[in-house]
PDB file of C-alpha atoms in Angstrom:
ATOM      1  CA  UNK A   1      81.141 120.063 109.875  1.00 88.00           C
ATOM      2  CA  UNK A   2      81.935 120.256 113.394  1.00 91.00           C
ATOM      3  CA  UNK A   3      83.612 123.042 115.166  1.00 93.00           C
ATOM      4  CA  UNK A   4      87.009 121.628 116.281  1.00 93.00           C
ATOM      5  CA  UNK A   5      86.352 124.642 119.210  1.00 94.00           C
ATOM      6  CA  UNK A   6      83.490 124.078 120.531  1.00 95.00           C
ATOM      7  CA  UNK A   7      81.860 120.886 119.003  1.00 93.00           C
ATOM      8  CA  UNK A   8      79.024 122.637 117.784  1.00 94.00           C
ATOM      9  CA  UNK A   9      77.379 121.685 114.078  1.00 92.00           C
ATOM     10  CA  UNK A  10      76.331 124.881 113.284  1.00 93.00           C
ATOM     11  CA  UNK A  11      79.399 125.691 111.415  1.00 94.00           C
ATOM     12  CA  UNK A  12      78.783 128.484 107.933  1.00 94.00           C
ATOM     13  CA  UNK A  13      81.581 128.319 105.061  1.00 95.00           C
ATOM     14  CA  UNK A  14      82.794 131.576 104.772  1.00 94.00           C
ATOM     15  CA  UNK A  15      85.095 131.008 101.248  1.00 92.00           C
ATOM     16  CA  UNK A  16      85.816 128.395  98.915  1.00 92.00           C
ATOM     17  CA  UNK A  17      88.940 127.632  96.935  1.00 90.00           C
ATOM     18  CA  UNK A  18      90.141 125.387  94.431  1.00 87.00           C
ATOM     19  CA  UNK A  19      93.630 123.685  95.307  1.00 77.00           C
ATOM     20  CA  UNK A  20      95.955 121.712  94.657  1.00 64.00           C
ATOM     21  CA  UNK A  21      95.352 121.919  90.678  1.00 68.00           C
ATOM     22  CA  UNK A  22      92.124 121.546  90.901  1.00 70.00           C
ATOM     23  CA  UNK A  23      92.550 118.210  93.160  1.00 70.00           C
ATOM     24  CA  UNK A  24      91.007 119.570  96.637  1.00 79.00           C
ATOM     25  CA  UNK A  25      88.871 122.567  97.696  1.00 89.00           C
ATOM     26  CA  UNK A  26      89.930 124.648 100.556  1.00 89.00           C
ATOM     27  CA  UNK A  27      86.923 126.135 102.873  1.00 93.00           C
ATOM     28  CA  UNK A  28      87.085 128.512 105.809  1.00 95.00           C
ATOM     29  CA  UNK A  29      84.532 127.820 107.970  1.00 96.00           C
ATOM     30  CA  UNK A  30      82.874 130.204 110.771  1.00 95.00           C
ATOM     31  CA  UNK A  31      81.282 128.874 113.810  1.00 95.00           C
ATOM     32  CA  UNK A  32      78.276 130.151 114.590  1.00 94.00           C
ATOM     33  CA  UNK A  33      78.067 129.483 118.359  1.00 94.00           C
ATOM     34  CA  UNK A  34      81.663 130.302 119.448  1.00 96.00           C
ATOM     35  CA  UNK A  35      82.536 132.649 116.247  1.00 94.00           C
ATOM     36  CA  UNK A  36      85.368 130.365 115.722  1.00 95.00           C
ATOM     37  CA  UNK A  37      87.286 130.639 112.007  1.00 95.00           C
ATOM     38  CA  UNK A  38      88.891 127.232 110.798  1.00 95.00           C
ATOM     39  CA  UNK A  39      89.542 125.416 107.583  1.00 92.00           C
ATOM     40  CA  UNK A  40      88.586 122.458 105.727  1.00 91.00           C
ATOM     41  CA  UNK A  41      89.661 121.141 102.456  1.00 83.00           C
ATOM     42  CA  UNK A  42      87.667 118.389 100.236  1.00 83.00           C
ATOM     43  CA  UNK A  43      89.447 115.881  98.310  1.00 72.00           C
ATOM     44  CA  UNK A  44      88.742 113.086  95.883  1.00 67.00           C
ATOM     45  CA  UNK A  45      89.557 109.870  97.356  1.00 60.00           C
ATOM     46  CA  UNK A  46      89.368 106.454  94.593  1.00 59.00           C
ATOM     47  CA  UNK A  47      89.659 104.123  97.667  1.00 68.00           C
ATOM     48  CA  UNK A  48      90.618 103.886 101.009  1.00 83.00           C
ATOM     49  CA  UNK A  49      94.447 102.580 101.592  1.00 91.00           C
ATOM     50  CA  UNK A  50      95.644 100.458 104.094  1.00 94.00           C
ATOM     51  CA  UNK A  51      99.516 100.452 104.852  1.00 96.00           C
ATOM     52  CA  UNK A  52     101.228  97.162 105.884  1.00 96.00           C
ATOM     53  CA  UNK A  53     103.964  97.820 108.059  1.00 94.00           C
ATOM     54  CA  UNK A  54     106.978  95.866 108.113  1.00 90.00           C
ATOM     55  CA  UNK A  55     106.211  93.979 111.142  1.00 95.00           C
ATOM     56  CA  UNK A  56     103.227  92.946 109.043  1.00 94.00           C
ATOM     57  CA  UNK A  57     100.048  94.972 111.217  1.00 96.00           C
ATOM     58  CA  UNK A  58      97.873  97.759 109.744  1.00 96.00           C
ATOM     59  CA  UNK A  59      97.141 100.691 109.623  1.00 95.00           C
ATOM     60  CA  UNK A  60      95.144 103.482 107.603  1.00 93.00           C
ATOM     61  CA  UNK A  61      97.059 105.521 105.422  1.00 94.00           C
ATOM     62  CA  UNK A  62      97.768 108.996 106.820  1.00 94.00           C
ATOM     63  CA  UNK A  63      98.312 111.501 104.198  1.00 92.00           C
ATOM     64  CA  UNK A  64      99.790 113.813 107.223  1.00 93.00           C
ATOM     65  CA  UNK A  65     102.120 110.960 107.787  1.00 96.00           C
ATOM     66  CA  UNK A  66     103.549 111.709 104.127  1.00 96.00           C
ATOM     67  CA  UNK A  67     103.659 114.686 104.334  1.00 96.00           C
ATOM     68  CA  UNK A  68     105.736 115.023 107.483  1.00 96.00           C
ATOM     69  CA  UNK A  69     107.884 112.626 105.277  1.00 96.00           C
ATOM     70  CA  UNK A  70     108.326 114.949 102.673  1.00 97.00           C
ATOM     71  CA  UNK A  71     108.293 118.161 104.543  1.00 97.00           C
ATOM     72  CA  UNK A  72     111.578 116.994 107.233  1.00 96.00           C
ATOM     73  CA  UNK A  73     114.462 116.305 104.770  1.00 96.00           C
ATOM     74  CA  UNK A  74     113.104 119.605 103.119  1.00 96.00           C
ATOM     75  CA  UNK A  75     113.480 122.130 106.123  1.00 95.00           C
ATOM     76  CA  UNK A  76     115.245 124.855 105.009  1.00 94.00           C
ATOM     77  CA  UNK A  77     115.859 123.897 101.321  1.00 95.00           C
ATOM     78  CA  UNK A  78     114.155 125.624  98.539  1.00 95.00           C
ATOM     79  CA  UNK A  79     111.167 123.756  97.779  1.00 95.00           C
ATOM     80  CA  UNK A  80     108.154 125.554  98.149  1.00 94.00           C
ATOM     81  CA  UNK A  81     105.452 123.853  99.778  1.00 91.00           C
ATOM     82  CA  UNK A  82     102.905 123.867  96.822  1.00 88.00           C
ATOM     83  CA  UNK A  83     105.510 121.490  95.188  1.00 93.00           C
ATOM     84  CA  UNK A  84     105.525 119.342  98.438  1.00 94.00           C
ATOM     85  CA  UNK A  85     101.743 119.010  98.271  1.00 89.00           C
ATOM     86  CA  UNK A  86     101.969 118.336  94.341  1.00 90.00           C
ATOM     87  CA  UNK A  87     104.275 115.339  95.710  1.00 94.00           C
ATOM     88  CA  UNK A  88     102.246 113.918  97.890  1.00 93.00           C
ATOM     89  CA  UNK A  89      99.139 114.025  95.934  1.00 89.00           C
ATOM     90  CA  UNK A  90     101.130 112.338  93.338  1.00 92.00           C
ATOM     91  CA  UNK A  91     102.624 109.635  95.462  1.00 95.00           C
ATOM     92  CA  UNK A  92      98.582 109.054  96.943  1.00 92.00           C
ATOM     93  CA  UNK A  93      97.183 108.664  93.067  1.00 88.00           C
ATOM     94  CA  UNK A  94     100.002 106.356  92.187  1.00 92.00           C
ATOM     95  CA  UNK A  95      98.876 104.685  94.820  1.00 93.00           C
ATOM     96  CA  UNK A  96      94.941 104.777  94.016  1.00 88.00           C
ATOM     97  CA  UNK A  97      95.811 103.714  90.745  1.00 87.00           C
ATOM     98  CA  UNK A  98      97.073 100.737  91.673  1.00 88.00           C
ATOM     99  CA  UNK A  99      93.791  99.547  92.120  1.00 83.00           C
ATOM    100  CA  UNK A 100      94.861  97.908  95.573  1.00 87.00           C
ATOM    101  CA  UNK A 101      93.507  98.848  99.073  1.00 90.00           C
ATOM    102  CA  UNK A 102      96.732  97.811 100.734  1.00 94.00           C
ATOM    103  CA  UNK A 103     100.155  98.916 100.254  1.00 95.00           C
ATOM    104  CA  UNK A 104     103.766  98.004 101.896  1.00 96.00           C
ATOM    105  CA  UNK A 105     105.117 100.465 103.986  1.00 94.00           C
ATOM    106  CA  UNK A 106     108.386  99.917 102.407  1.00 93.00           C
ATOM    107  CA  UNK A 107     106.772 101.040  98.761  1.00 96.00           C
ATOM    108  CA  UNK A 108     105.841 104.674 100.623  1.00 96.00           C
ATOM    109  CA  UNK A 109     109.051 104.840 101.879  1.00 94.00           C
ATOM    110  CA  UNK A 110     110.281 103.894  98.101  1.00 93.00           C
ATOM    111  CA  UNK A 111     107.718 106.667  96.373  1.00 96.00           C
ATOM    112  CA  UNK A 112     109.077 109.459  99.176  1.00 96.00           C
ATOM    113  CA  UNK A 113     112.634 108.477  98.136  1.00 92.00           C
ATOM    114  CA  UNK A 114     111.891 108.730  94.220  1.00 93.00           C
ATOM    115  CA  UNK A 115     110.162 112.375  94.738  1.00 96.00           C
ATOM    116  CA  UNK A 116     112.863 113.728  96.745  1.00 95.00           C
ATOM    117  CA  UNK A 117     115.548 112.820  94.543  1.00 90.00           C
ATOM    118  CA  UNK A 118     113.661 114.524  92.206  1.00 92.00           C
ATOM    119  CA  UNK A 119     112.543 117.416  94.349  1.00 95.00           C
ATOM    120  CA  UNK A 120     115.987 118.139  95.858  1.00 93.00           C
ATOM    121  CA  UNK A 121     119.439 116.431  96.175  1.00 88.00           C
ATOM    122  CA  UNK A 122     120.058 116.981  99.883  1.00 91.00           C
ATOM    123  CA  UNK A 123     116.628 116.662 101.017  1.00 94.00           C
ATOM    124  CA  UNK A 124     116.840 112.624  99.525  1.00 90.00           C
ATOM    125  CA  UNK A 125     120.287 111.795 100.812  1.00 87.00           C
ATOM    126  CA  UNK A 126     118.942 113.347 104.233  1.00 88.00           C
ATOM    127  CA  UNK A 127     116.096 110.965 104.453  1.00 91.00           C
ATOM    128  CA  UNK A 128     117.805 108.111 102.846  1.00 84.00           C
ATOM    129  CA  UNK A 129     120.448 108.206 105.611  1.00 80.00           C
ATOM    130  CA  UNK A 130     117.257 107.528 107.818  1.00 82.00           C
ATOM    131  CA  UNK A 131     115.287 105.346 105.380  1.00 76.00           C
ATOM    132  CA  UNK A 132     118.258 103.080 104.834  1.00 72.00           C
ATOM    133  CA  UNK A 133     119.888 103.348 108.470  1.00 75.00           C
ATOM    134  CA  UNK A 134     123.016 104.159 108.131  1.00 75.00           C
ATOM    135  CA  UNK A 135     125.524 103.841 110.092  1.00 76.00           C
ATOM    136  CA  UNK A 136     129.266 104.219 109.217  1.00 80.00           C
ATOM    137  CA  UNK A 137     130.309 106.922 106.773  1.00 79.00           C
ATOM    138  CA  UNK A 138     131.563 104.396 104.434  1.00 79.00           C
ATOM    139  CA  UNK A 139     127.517 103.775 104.032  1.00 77.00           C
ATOM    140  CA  UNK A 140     127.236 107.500 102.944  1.00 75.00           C
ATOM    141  CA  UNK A 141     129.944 107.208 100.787  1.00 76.00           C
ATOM    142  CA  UNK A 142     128.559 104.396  98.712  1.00 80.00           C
ATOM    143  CA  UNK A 143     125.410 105.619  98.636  1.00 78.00           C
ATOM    144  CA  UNK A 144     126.765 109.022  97.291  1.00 79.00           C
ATOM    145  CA  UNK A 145     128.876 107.085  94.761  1.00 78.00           C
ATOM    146  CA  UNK A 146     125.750 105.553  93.709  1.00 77.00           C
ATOM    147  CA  UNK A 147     124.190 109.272  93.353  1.00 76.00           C
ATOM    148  CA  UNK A 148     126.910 110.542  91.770  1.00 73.00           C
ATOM    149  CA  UNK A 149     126.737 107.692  88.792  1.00 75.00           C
ATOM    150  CA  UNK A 150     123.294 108.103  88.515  1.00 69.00           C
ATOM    151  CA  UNK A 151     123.830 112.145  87.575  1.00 67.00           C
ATOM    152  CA  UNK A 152     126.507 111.274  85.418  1.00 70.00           C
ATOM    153  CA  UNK A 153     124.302 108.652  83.135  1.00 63.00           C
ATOM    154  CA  UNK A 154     121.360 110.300  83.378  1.00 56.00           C
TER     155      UNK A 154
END
């Protein structure tokens, strides 16, 4: 592993960790030459995904990219971010599963929505007033109508 410091490949793990339920391994590194401390984590991949956008080009799936989707609407609400990480490794197997290389943007976008709703009420009607471009309040208010007889049924 290189040093993201220095370059050098003469880089010593230092600790290992099981994460993630077991899904990823967490290792702090030491370089050797510079004495710099970083960390690395390991995880299972089944395939590597391709996203279609919407304006039909692609690009490789960024799990950092989902994150930052989940973590946003969830600033300052009380999730903690072992849960967020649960969510996207969730949303990436689903996705594995599938047994397809390439996915629609729109079904990320789709999978984000469905694990903030059930993650955290605000967090989901905060991206899905982004997601689903809104624009008048009257949007917010149908969309919170359509929350609101969701909760009741269900």
């Amino acid at each position: 592993m290189k040093c993201p410091f220095c370059g050098s490949e003469d880089t010593q793990v230092k600790d290992s960790r099981v994460t993630e339920e077991g899904g990823a391994i967490r290792r702090r590194r030491n370089c050797a030459d510079c004495e710099g401390r970083f960390t690395t984590f390991e995880r299972v991949q089944l395939r590597e995904l391709t996203v279609i956008k919407a304006d039909g080009t692609k690009d490789r799936f960024d799990r950092d990219k989902l994150l930052r989707s989940l973590r946003l609407p969830l600033q300052k609400r009380p999730v903690e971010e072992e849960i967020i990480e649960q969510s996207a490794n969730q949303i990436i197997r689903d996705f594995e599963k599938r047994g397809e290389s390439e996915i629609m943007a729109v079904d990320i976008g789709t999978a984000v929505m469905d694990h903030l709703r059930k993650l955290d009420t605000v967090a989901y009607i905060r991206y899905a007033s982004v997601y689903k471009d809104f624009r008048e309040v009257s949007d917010f208010n149908e969309f919170l109508g359509e929350i609101h007889a969701i909760t009741e049924t269900g």
